Amino acid sequence: MHALIVVAHPDPASLTHAVAAQIAEGIAASNPQDSFEIADLAAEGFDPRFSQTDVALHLKEAAPPLDVAAEHARIDRADALVLVYPVYWWSFPGLLKGWIDRVFTQGWAYEEDADGTLVKKLHRLPIHLIGLGGASQRTYVRHGYSDAMKTQIDHGIFGYCGARVATSELLLASDAGFPSAHLDTARAIGSRVFASHTATEAEAIQV
């Protein structure tokens, strides 16, 4: 099994990157046969700007540009997609949102037929969302930010494409044991990335 871990933070020494590294270690430790790739969007210089070329792709008037096609290919190689990101203004940072805007395209992530029927194309892909925030859990709950993020991201993006959100976790600065506890949590998340797939395979063998 292979996981694609996408990181959206400009500082390689950030806690976001450290959490991503621990998720990768958890994947490797849980099964030596499993593999991972870390996609550092900032270091790779991914362009998040939605341009006229992207509009043409959406309208099915052009093929995917090379950078988008490359992202499609590495997601297609993955059995799980893990997004690790800082929470900016109660959502994805612009770099990650732009990656979603440009990569989760019509014809690849979903399809709208001529009659308006939606075809969801990412049913096979489990999603693991790990956001790192500075506000307290009480703030997220009191103002409804947690529910708003789940509606916008879990349901609005991935549910629209048919992808199942297996993990949706907020790691906050107010949590007990910050920041070391978050590294332990990240490693545990990594160890469970393929757990549901393994359970499904076991059930199929028993049947």
Coordinates of C-alpha atoms in Angstrom, one line a residue:
M1 CA 0.0 0.0 0.0
H2 CA 1.2 3.5 -0.8
A3 CA 0.3 6.9 0.8
L4 CA 0.7 10.3 -0.6
I5 CA 1.3 12.9 2.2
V6 CA 0.8 16.4 1.1
V7 CA 2.2 19.2 3.2
A8 CA 1.4 22.9 2.8
H9 CA 3.8 25.0 5.0
P10 CA 6.6 27.2 3.8
D11 CA 8.9 26.4 6.7
P12 CA 10.5 23.0 6.7
A13 CA 11.3 23.3 10.4
S14 CA 7.6 23.9 11.2
L15 CA 5.5 21.6 13.5
T16 CA 3.4 20.9 10.4
H17 CA 6.4 19.3 8.7
A18 CA 7.3 17.4 11.9
V19 CA 3.8 16.0 12.1
A20 CA 3.9 14.9 8.5
A21 CA 7.3 13.1 9.1
Q22 CA 5.8 11.3 12.1
I23 CA 2.8 10.2 10.1
A24 CA 5.2 8.8 7.5
E25 CA 7.2 7.0 10.3
G26 CA 3.9 5.5 11.6
I27 CA 3.1 4.2 8.1
A28 CA 6.5 2.6 7.7
A29 CA 6.5 1.1 11.2
S30 CA 3.1 -0.4 10.9
N31 CA 4.0 -2.5 7.9
P32 CA 7.5 -2.5 6.2
Q33 CA 5.8 -3.3 2.9
D34 CA 3.8 -0.1 2.9
S35 CA 5.3 3.0 1.4
F36 CA 4.8 6.8 1.3
E37 CA 5.7 9.9 -0.6
I38 CA 5.8 13.4 1.0
A39 CA 4.7 16.1 -1.4
D40 CA 6.0 19.4 0.0
L41 CA 4.0 21.9 -2.1
A42 CA 6.0 24.9 -1.0
A43 CA 9.4 23.3 -1.7
E44 CA 8.2 22.0 -5.0
G45 CA 7.0 25.4 -6.1
F46 CA 3.5 24.3 -7.0
D47 CA 1.6 27.2 -8.5
P48 CA -1.8 27.5 -6.8
R49 CA -3.2 30.1 -9.1
F50 CA -6.3 29.0 -11.1
S51 CA -5.6 30.3 -14.6
Q52 CA -7.3 30.4 -18.0
T53 CA -5.6 27.1 -18.7
D54 CA -7.4 25.6 -15.7
V55 CA -10.7 27.1 -16.9
A56 CA -10.2 25.5 -20.3
L57 CA -9.6 22.1 -18.6
H58 CA -12.8 22.5 -16.6
L59 CA -14.7 23.2 -19.7
K60 CA -13.1 20.1 -21.4
E61 CA -11.5 22.3 -24.0
A62 CA -7.9 21.4 -23.1
A63 CA -5.8 18.6 -21.6
P64 CA -4.5 19.0 -18.1
P65 CA -1.4 21.2 -17.9
L66 CA 1.8 19.3 -17.0
D67 CA 1.9 20.2 -13.3
V68 CA -1.7 19.1 -12.8
A69 CA -1.2 15.9 -14.8
A70 CA 1.8 15.1 -12.6
E71 CA -0.4 15.5 -9.5
H72 CA -3.1 13.4 -10.9
A73 CA -0.5 10.7 -11.6
R74 CA 0.9 10.6 -8.1
I75 CA -2.6 10.6 -6.5
D76 CA -3.5 7.7 -8.8
R77 CA -0.5 5.8 -7.5
A78 CA -1.7 6.3 -3.9
D79 CA -4.0 4.1 -1.9
A80 CA -4.5 6.9 0.7
L81 CA -4.2 10.7 0.6
V82 CA -3.0 12.5 3.7
L83 CA -3.2 16.3 4.0
V84 CA -1.2 18.0 6.7
Y85 CA -1.6 21.8 7.0
P86 CA -1.7 24.8 9.3
V87 CA -5.2 26.3 9.8
Y88 CA -5.3 29.8 8.3
W89 CA -8.5 31.7 8.9
W90 CA -10.4 28.6 9.8
S91 CA -9.6 26.7 6.6
F92 CA -6.8 25.5 4.3
P93 CA -3.9 27.8 3.6
G94 CA -4.1 29.3 0.1
L95 CA -1.4 27.0 -1.2
L96 CA -3.3 23.9 -0.3
K97 CA -6.7 25.3 -1.4
G98 CA -5.1 26.2 -4.8
W99 CA -3.8 22.7 -5.1
I100 CA -7.3 21.4 -4.6
D101 CA -8.7 24.0 -7.0
R102 CA -6.3 23.0 -9.8
V103 CA -5.9 19.3 -9.2
F104 CA -9.4 18.0 -8.2
T105 CA -10.7 18.6 -11.7
Q106 CA -13.8 17.8 -13.6
G107 CA -13.2 14.5 -15.5
W108 CA -10.8 13.3 -13.0
A109 CA -12.2 13.9 -9.5
Y110 CA -15.8 14.2 -10.6
E111 CA -17.9 14.5 -13.7
E112 CA -21.0 16.6 -14.4
D113 CA -22.9 15.1 -17.3
A114 CA -24.8 17.2 -19.8
D115 CA -28.0 16.7 -17.9
G116 CA -26.3 17.9 -14.7
T117 CA -25.9 14.5 -13.1
L118 CA -22.9 14.3 -10.8
V119 CA -20.6 11.3 -11.1
K120 CA -18.2 10.9 -8.1
K121 CA -14.9 9.5 -9.2
L122 CA -12.7 9.1 -6.1
H123 CA -14.6 6.5 -4.2
R124 CA -11.5 4.3 -3.9
L125 CA -9.4 7.0 -2.1
P126 CA -9.5 7.4 1.7
I127 CA -8.6 10.8 2.9
H128 CA -6.8 11.7 6.2
L129 CA -7.0 15.4 7.2
I130 CA -4.6 16.7 9.9
G131 CA -4.9 20.5 10.6
L132 CA -2.7 22.4 13.1
G133 CA -4.3 25.4 14.7
G134 CA -3.4 28.0 17.3
A135 CA -6.8 28.6 18.8
S136 CA -8.3 26.5 21.6
Q137 CA -10.7 23.7 21.2
R138 CA -13.2 25.8 23.1
T139 CA -12.9 28.6 20.5
Y140 CA -13.5 26.2 17.6
V141 CA -16.6 24.7 19.3
R142 CA -18.0 28.0 20.6
H143 CA -17.9 29.7 17.2
G144 CA -18.8 26.7 15.1
Y145 CA -15.5 26.7 13.3
S146 CA -15.0 22.9 13.6
D147 CA -18.4 22.2 12.1
A148 CA -17.8 24.8 9.4
M149 CA -14.5 23.2 8.4
K150 CA -16.0 19.7 8.3
T151 CA -18.9 21.0 6.1
Q152 CA -16.6 22.9 3.8
I153 CA -13.7 20.5 3.5
D154 CA -14.8 17.0 4.5
H155 CA -18.2 17.1 2.9
G156 CA -17.9 20.0 0.4
I157 CA -14.7 18.9 -1.2
F158 CA -14.1 15.2 -0.6
G159 CA -17.7 14.1 -0.2
Y160 CA -18.4 15.9 -3.5
C161 CA -15.8 13.6 -5.2
G162 CA -16.9 10.5 -3.4
A163 CA -13.7 10.2 -1.3
R164 CA -14.2 8.9 2.2
V165 CA -12.7 11.0 5.0
A166 CA -11.2 8.4 7.3
T167 CA -9.4 10.9 9.6
S168 CA -10.4 14.5 10.4
E169 CA -8.2 15.7 13.2
L170 CA -7.3 19.2 14.6
L171 CA -4.1 19.4 16.6
L172 CA -4.2 22.6 18.7
A173 CA -1.7 24.6 20.6
S174 CA -4.0 24.4 23.7
D175 CA -4.0 20.6 23.7
A176 CA -2.4 18.9 26.7
G177 CA 1.2 18.0 26.0
F178 CA 1.7 20.4 23.1
P179 CA 3.7 20.0 21.0
S180 CA 5.3 16.6 21.7
A181 CA 1.9 15.0 22.2
H182 CA 1.0 15.9 18.7
L183 CA 3.9 14.0 17.3
D184 CA 2.8 11.0 19.2
T185 CA -0.7 11.5 17.8
A186 CA 0.6 11.9 14.3
R187 CA 2.6 8.6 14.5
A188 CA -0.5 6.8 15.7
I189 CA -2.5 8.3 12.8
G190 CA 0.2 7.0 10.4
S191 CA 0.0 3.5 11.9
R192 CA -3.8 3.5 11.2
V193 CA -3.7 4.9 7.6
F194 CA -4.2 1.5 6.0
A195 CA -6.0 -0.2 9.0
S196 CA -9.5 0.0 7.4
H197 CA -8.2 -1.4 4.1
T198 CA -6.5 -4.3 5.9
A199 CA -9.7 -5.1 7.8
T200 CA -11.7 -5.0 4.6
E201 CA -9.2 -7.4 2.9
A202 CA -9.5 -9.8 6.0
E203 CA -13.3 -9.8 5.8
A204 CA -13.1 -10.6 2.1
I205 CA -10.8 -13.6 2.7
Q206 CA -13.2 -14.9 5.4
V207 CA -16.1 -14.7 3.1

